[in-house]
C-alpha positions as a printed NumPy array, in Angstrom:
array([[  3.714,  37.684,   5.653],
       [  1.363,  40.41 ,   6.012],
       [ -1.75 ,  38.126,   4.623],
       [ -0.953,  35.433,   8.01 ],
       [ -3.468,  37.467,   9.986],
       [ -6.749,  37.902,   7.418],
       [ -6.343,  33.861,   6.468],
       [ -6.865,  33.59 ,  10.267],
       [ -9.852,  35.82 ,  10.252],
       [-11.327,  34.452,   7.11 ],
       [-10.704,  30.67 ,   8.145],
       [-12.407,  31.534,  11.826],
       [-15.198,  33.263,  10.268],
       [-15.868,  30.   ,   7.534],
       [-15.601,  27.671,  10.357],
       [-17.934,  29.672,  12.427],
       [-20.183,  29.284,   9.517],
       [-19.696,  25.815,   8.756],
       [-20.896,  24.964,  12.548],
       [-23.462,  26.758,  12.36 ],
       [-24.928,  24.86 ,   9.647],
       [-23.707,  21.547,  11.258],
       [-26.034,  22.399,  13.847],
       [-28.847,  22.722,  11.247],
       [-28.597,  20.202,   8.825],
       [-29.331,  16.635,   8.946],
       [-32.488,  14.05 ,   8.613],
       [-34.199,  16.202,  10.168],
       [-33.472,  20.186,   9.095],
       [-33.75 ,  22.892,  11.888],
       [-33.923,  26.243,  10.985],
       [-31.331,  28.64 ,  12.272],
       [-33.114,  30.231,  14.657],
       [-34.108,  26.906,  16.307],
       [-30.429,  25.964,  16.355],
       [-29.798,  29.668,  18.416],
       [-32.197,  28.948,  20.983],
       [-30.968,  25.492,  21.208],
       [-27.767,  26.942,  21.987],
       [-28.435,  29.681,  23.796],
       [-32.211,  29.326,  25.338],
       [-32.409,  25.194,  25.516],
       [-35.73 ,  24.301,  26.273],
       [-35.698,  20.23 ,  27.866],
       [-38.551,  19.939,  26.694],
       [-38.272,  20.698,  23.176],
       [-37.124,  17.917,  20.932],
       [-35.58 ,  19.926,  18.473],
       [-33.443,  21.621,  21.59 ],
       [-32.627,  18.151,  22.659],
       [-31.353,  16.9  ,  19.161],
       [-28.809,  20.056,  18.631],
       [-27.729,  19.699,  22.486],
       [-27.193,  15.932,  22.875],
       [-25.966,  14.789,  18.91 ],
       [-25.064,  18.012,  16.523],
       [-23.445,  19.665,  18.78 ],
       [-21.444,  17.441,  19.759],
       [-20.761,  16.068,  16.908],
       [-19.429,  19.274,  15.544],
       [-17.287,  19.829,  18.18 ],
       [-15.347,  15.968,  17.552],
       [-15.337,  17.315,  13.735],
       [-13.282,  20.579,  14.938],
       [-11.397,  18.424,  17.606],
       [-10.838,  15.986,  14.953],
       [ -9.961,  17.871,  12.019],
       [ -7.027,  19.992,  14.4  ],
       [ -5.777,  16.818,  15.489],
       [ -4.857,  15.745,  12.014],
       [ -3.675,  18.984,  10.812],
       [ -1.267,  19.108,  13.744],
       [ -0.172,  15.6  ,  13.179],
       [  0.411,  15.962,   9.665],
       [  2.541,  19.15 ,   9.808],
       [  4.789,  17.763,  12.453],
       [  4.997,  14.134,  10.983],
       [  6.469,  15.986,   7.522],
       [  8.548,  18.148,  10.207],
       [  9.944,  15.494,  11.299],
       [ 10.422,  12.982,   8.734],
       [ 12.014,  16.324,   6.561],
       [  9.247,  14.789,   3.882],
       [  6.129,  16.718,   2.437],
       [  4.513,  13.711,   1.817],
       [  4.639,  11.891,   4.821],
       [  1.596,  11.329,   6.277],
       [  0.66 ,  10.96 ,  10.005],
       [ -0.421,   7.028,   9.427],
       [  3.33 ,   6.377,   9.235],
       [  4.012,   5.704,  12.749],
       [  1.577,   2.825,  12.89 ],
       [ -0.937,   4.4  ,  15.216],
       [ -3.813,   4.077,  12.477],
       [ -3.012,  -0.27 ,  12.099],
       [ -2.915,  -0.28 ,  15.99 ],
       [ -6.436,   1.528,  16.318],
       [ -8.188,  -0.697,  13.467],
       [ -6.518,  -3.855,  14.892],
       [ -7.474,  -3.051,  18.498],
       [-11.105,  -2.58 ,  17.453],
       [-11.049,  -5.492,  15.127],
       [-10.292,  -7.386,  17.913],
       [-12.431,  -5.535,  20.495],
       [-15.72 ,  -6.309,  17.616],
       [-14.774, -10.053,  17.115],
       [-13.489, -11.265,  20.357],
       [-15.298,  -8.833,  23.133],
       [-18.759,  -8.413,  21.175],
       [-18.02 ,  -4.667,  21.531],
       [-21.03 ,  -2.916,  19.966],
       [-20.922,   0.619,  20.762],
       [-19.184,   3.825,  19.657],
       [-17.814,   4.984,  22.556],
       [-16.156,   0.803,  23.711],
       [-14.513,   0.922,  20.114],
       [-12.904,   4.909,  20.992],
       [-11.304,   3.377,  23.708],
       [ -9.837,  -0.034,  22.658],
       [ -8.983,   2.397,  19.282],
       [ -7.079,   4.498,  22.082],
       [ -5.543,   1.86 ,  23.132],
       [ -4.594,   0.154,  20.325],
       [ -2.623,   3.16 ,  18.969],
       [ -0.8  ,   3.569,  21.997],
       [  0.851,   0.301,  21.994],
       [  1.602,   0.876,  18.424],
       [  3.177,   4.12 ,  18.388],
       [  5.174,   2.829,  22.156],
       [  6.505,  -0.286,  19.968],
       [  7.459,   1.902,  16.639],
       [  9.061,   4.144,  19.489],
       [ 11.287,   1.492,  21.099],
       [ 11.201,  -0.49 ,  17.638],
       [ 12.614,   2.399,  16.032],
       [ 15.378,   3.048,  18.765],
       [ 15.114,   6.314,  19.779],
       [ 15.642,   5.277,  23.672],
       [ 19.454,   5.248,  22.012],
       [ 19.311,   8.256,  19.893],
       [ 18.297,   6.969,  16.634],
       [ 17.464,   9.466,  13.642],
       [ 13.879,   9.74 ,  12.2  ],
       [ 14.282,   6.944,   9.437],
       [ 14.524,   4.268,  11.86 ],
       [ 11.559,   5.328,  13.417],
       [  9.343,   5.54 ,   9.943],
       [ 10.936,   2.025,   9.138],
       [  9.939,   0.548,  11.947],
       [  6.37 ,   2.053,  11.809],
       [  5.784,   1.461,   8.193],
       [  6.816,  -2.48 ,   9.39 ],
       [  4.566,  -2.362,  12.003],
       [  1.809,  -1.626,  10.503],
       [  2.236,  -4.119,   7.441],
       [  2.255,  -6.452,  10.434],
       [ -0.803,  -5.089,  12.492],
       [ -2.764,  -4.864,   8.835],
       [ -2.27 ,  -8.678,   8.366],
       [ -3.178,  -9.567,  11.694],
       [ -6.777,  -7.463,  11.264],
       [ -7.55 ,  -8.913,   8.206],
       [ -6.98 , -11.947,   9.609],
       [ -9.681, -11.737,  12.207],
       [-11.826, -10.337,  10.045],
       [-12.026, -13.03 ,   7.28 ],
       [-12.271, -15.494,  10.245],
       [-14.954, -13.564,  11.941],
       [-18.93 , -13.836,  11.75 ],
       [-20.423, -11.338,   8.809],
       [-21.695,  -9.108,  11.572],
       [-17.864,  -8.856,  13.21 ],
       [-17.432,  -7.423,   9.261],
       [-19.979,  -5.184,   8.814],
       [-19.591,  -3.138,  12.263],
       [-15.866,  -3.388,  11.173],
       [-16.308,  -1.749,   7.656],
       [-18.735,   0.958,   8.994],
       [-16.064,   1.778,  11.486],
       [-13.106,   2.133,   8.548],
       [-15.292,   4.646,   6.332],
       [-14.791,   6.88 ,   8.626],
       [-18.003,   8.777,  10.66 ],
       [-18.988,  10.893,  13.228],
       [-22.435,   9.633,  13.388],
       [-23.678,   8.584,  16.992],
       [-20.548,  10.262,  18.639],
       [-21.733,  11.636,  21.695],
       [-19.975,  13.719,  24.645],
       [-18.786,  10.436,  26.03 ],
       [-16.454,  10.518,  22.95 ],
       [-15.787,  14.254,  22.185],
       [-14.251,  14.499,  26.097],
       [-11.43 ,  12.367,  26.302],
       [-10.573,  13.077,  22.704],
       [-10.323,  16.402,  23.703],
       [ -8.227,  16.07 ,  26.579],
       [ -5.529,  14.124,  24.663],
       [ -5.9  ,  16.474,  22.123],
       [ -5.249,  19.309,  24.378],
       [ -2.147,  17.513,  25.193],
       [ -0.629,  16.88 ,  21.906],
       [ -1.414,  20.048,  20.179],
       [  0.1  ,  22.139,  23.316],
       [  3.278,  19.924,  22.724],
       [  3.959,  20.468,  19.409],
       [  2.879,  24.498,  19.904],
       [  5.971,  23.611,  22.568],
       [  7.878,  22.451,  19.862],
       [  7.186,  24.804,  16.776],
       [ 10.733,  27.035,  17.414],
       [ 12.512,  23.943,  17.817],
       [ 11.125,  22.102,  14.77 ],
       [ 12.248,  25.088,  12.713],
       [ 15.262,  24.411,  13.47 ],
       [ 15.736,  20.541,  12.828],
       [ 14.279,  20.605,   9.987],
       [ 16.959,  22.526,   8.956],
       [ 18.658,  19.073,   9.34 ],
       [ 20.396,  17.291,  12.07 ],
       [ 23.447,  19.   ,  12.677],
       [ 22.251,  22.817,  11.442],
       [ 19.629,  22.31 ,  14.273],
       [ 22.213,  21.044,  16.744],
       [ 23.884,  24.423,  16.111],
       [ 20.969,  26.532,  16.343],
       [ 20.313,  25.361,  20.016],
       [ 17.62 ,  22.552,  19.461],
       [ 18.271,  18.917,  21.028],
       [ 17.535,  16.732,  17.762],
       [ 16.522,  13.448,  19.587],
       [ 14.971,  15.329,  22.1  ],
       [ 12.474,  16.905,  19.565],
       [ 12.417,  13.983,  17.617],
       [ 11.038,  11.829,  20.697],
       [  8.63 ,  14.45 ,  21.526],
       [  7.401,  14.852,  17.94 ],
       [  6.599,  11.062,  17.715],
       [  4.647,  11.625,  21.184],
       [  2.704,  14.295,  19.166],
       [  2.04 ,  12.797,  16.269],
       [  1.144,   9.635,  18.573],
       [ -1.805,  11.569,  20.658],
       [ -3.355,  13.712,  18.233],
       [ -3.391,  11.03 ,  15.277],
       [ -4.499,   8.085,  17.709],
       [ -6.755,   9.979,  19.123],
       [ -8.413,  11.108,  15.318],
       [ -8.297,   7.76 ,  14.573],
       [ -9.734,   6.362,  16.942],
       [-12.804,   8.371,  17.691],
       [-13.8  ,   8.899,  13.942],
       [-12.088,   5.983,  11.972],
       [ -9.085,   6.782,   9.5  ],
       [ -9.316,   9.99 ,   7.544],
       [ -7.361,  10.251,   4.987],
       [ -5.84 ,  13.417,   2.951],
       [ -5.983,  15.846,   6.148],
       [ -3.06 ,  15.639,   7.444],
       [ -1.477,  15.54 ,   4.169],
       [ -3.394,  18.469,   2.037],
       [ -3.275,  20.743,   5.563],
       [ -0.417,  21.434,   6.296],
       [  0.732,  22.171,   2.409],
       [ -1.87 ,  24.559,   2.29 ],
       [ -0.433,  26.107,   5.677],
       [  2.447,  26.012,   4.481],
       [  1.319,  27.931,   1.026],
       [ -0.286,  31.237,   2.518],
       [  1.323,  31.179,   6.283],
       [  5.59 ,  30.464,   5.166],
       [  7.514,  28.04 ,   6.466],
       [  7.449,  28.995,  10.154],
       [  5.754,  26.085,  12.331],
       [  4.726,  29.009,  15.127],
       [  2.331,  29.787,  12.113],
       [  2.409,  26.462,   9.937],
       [  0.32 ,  24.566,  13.106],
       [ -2.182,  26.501,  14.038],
       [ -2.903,  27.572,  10.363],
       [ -2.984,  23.873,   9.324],
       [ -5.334,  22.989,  12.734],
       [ -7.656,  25.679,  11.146],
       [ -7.918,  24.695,   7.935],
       [ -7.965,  20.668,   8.573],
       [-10.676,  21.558,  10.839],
       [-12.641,  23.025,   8.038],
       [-11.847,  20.332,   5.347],
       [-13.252,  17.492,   8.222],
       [-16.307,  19.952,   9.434],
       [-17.285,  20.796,   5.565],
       [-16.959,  16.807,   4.782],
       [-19.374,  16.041,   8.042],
       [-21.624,  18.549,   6.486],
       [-21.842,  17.966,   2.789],
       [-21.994,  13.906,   4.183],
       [-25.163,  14.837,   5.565],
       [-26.883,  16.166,   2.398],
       [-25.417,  14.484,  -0.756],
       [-27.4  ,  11.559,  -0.21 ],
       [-31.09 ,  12.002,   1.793],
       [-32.227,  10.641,   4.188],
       [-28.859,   9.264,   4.525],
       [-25.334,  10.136,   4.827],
       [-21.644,   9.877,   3.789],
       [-18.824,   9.45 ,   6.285],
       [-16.499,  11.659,   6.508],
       [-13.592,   9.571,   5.832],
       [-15.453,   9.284,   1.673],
       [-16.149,  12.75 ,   1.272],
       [-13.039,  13.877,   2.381],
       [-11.277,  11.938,   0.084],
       [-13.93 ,  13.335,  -2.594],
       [-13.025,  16.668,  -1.555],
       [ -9.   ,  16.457,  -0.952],
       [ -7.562,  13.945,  -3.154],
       [ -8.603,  15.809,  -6.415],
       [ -7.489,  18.804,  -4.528],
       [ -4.032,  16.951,  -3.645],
       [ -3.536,  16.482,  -6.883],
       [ -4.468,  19.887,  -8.439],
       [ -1.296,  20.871,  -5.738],
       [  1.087,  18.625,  -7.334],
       [ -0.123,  19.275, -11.32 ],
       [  0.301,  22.927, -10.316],
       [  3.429,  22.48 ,  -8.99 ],
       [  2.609,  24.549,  -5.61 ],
       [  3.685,  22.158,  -3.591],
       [  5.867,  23.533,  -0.622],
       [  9.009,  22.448,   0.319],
       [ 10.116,  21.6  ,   3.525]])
C-alpha cells in the first residue's frame, strides 16, 4: 500500500503537534516559546521551566508510552484471539491491577501515585501468570482456553474489589474511583520509567512476533504449515499483551476503546500485515490517549477530565461510526 508511508509521516507530524501543546496547556497556560526554552534552554530557576520539566513533560511522555502500549496490546490480543473485537482487558490483567490497588488503598493506606503503579504492576502480573497456567498453555492449549479462563478470572478479581471497597472507609472509595477514571495527573518520572522499560519489552516482542502472527492468524494448522510454532506464539502473545496492557493499566487506570478502535484503524489504511498493523496502531493509539490528555485539560477550567472519560467521548462514538459504516476490518 503505497499510502503506508505518508499515514506515518502525517501521524508523526500530529503527534509532534499534539506534544507540543501538551507542554503548553493546562491551569496554568505557557506560551510556546516558554515551553521551547523549557525544553531546550531550562532555566532552574524559572518556575515556568520547572513546571514543563518536572510534570508536562513527563506527563506527555506516559501519554505516548501509554497510548503505544494499548495499541500494541489490542492488535495482538485480536491477533491472537482471531477476533476484531477482542479487547486487551480479556486476559484479566485490568481486574488484577484494580484489585491489587484496591487492596494496596484499603489495607496498606497507600496514598500516592507512584505506590498504586507498582502494586497495579503487580497485581496484573499475577493475573495474567494465573489466566496463563489457568488457561493451560504450559500443555499446549489453543487461545479459547486462555480467554475463558481470563474472562473467569476477572469476574472473580471484580467481585473481590468491590468487595473491599463497599467494606472500606469513604476515603478507601474516593482515592479508588479517582484511580478507575483513568488520569495522568501527578504522574511523574518515577512512573513514566519503569513503564517504559516494560514497555520496551513488550512492544519489541510482539515487533518479534509480527511475521509469525501473520501467519497464525491464518489459523492453527495453515500457520503450522507456513513455519510458525502456534503455542509458541500464542504463549508469547499472552506475555505481550500481559506487559504492555498491565503496564497501561496500571500507571494511568483502565482506558478503554484504545486498544479496540487502534488497531481497526491500522488495520483500515496500513492492510492486514502486523509488520505494519503494530506500529501503525502504536501511532495512532498514542494520538487518541495524547489528544484525550489534552482536550481533558481544557473542556472544563480550571479543572480537568481524565483521560480514561474523554477517550471514551472521543472513541466510542467513533467505534460505532466503524461498525454503522460497515468498515470494520476483518481479521
Amino acid at each position: 500500500m503505497a499510502r503506508r508511508p505518508l499515514v506515518v509521516v502525517a501521524g508523526v507530524a500530529l503527534l509532534v503537534v499534539l506534544a507540543l501543546l501538551s507542554f503548553g496547556v493546562g491551569t496554568k497556560p505557557l506560551a510556546p516559546s516558554t515551553t521551547w526554552d523549557a525544553v531546550f534552554a531550562f532555566d532552574p530557576a524559572n518556575s515556568d521551566h520547572l513546571l514543563v520539566r518536572y510534570l508536562r513533560l513527563p506527563r506527555t511522555a506516559l501519554a505516548v508510552v501509554v497510548g503505544c502500549c494499548l495499541g500494541v496490546a489490542g492488535a495482538v490480543m485480536q491477533a491472537l484471539t482471531r477476533n476484531a473485537l477482542a479487547d486487551p482487558g480479556i486476559l484479566g490483567v485490568n481486574a488484577g491491577a484494580a484489585a491489587a490497588i484496591a487492596a494496596a488503598i484499603a489495607f496498606f493506606g497507600v496514598t500516592n501515585v507512584t505506590g498504586y503503579m507498582w502494586f497495579g504492576l503487580l497485581g496484573a502480573a499475577l493475573a495474567g501468570a494465573a489466566v496463563y497456567f489457568l488457561g493451560g498453555m504450559r500443555r499446549g492449549s489453543s487461545p479459547v482456553r486462555l480467554v475463558l479462563a481470563g474472562a473467569a478470572l476477572s469476574i472473580v478479581l471484580l467481585a473481590l474489589t468491590q468487595v473491599v471497597i463497599v467494606n472500606s472507609e469513604e476515603t478507601v472509595f474516593d482515592q479508588f474511583r479517582h484511580w478507575t477514571v483513568g488520569s495522568l495527573q501527578g504522574r511523574g518520572t518515577g512512573v513514566v520509567l519503569p513503564v517504559s522499560l516494560l514497555a520496551l519489552v513488550g512492544v519489541g516482542t510482539a515487533f518479534g512476533l509480527a511475521k509469525a502472527l501473520n501467519a497464525v492468524v491464518l489459523g492453527e494448522e495453515i500457520g503450522r504449515s507456513l513455519g510458525a510454532d502456534p503455542v509458541r506464539v500464542w504463549s508469547l502473545a499472552a506475555l505481550v499483551v500481559i506487559l504492555t496492557s498491565g503496564a497501561a493499566t496500571a500507571a494511568a487506570g483502565p482506558v478503554g476503546f484504545v486498544g479496540l478502535t487502534a488497531p481497526h484503524l491500522a488495520r483500515f489504511v496500513a492492510g492486514p500485515d502486523h509488520r505494519w498493523v503494530l506500529p501503525v496502531s502504536m501511532l495512532f493509539s498514542a494520538i487518541l490517549v495524547l489528544g484525550a490528555d489534552v482536550l481533558g485539560r481544557v473542556v472544563a477550567p480550571p479543572g480537568e477530565v481524565g483521560i480514561g472519560i474523554m477517550v471514551a467521548l472521543i472513541g466510542g462514538p467513533f467505534f460505532v461510526y466503524l461498525v454503522r459504516s460497515r468498515k470494520l476490518v476483518q481479521l
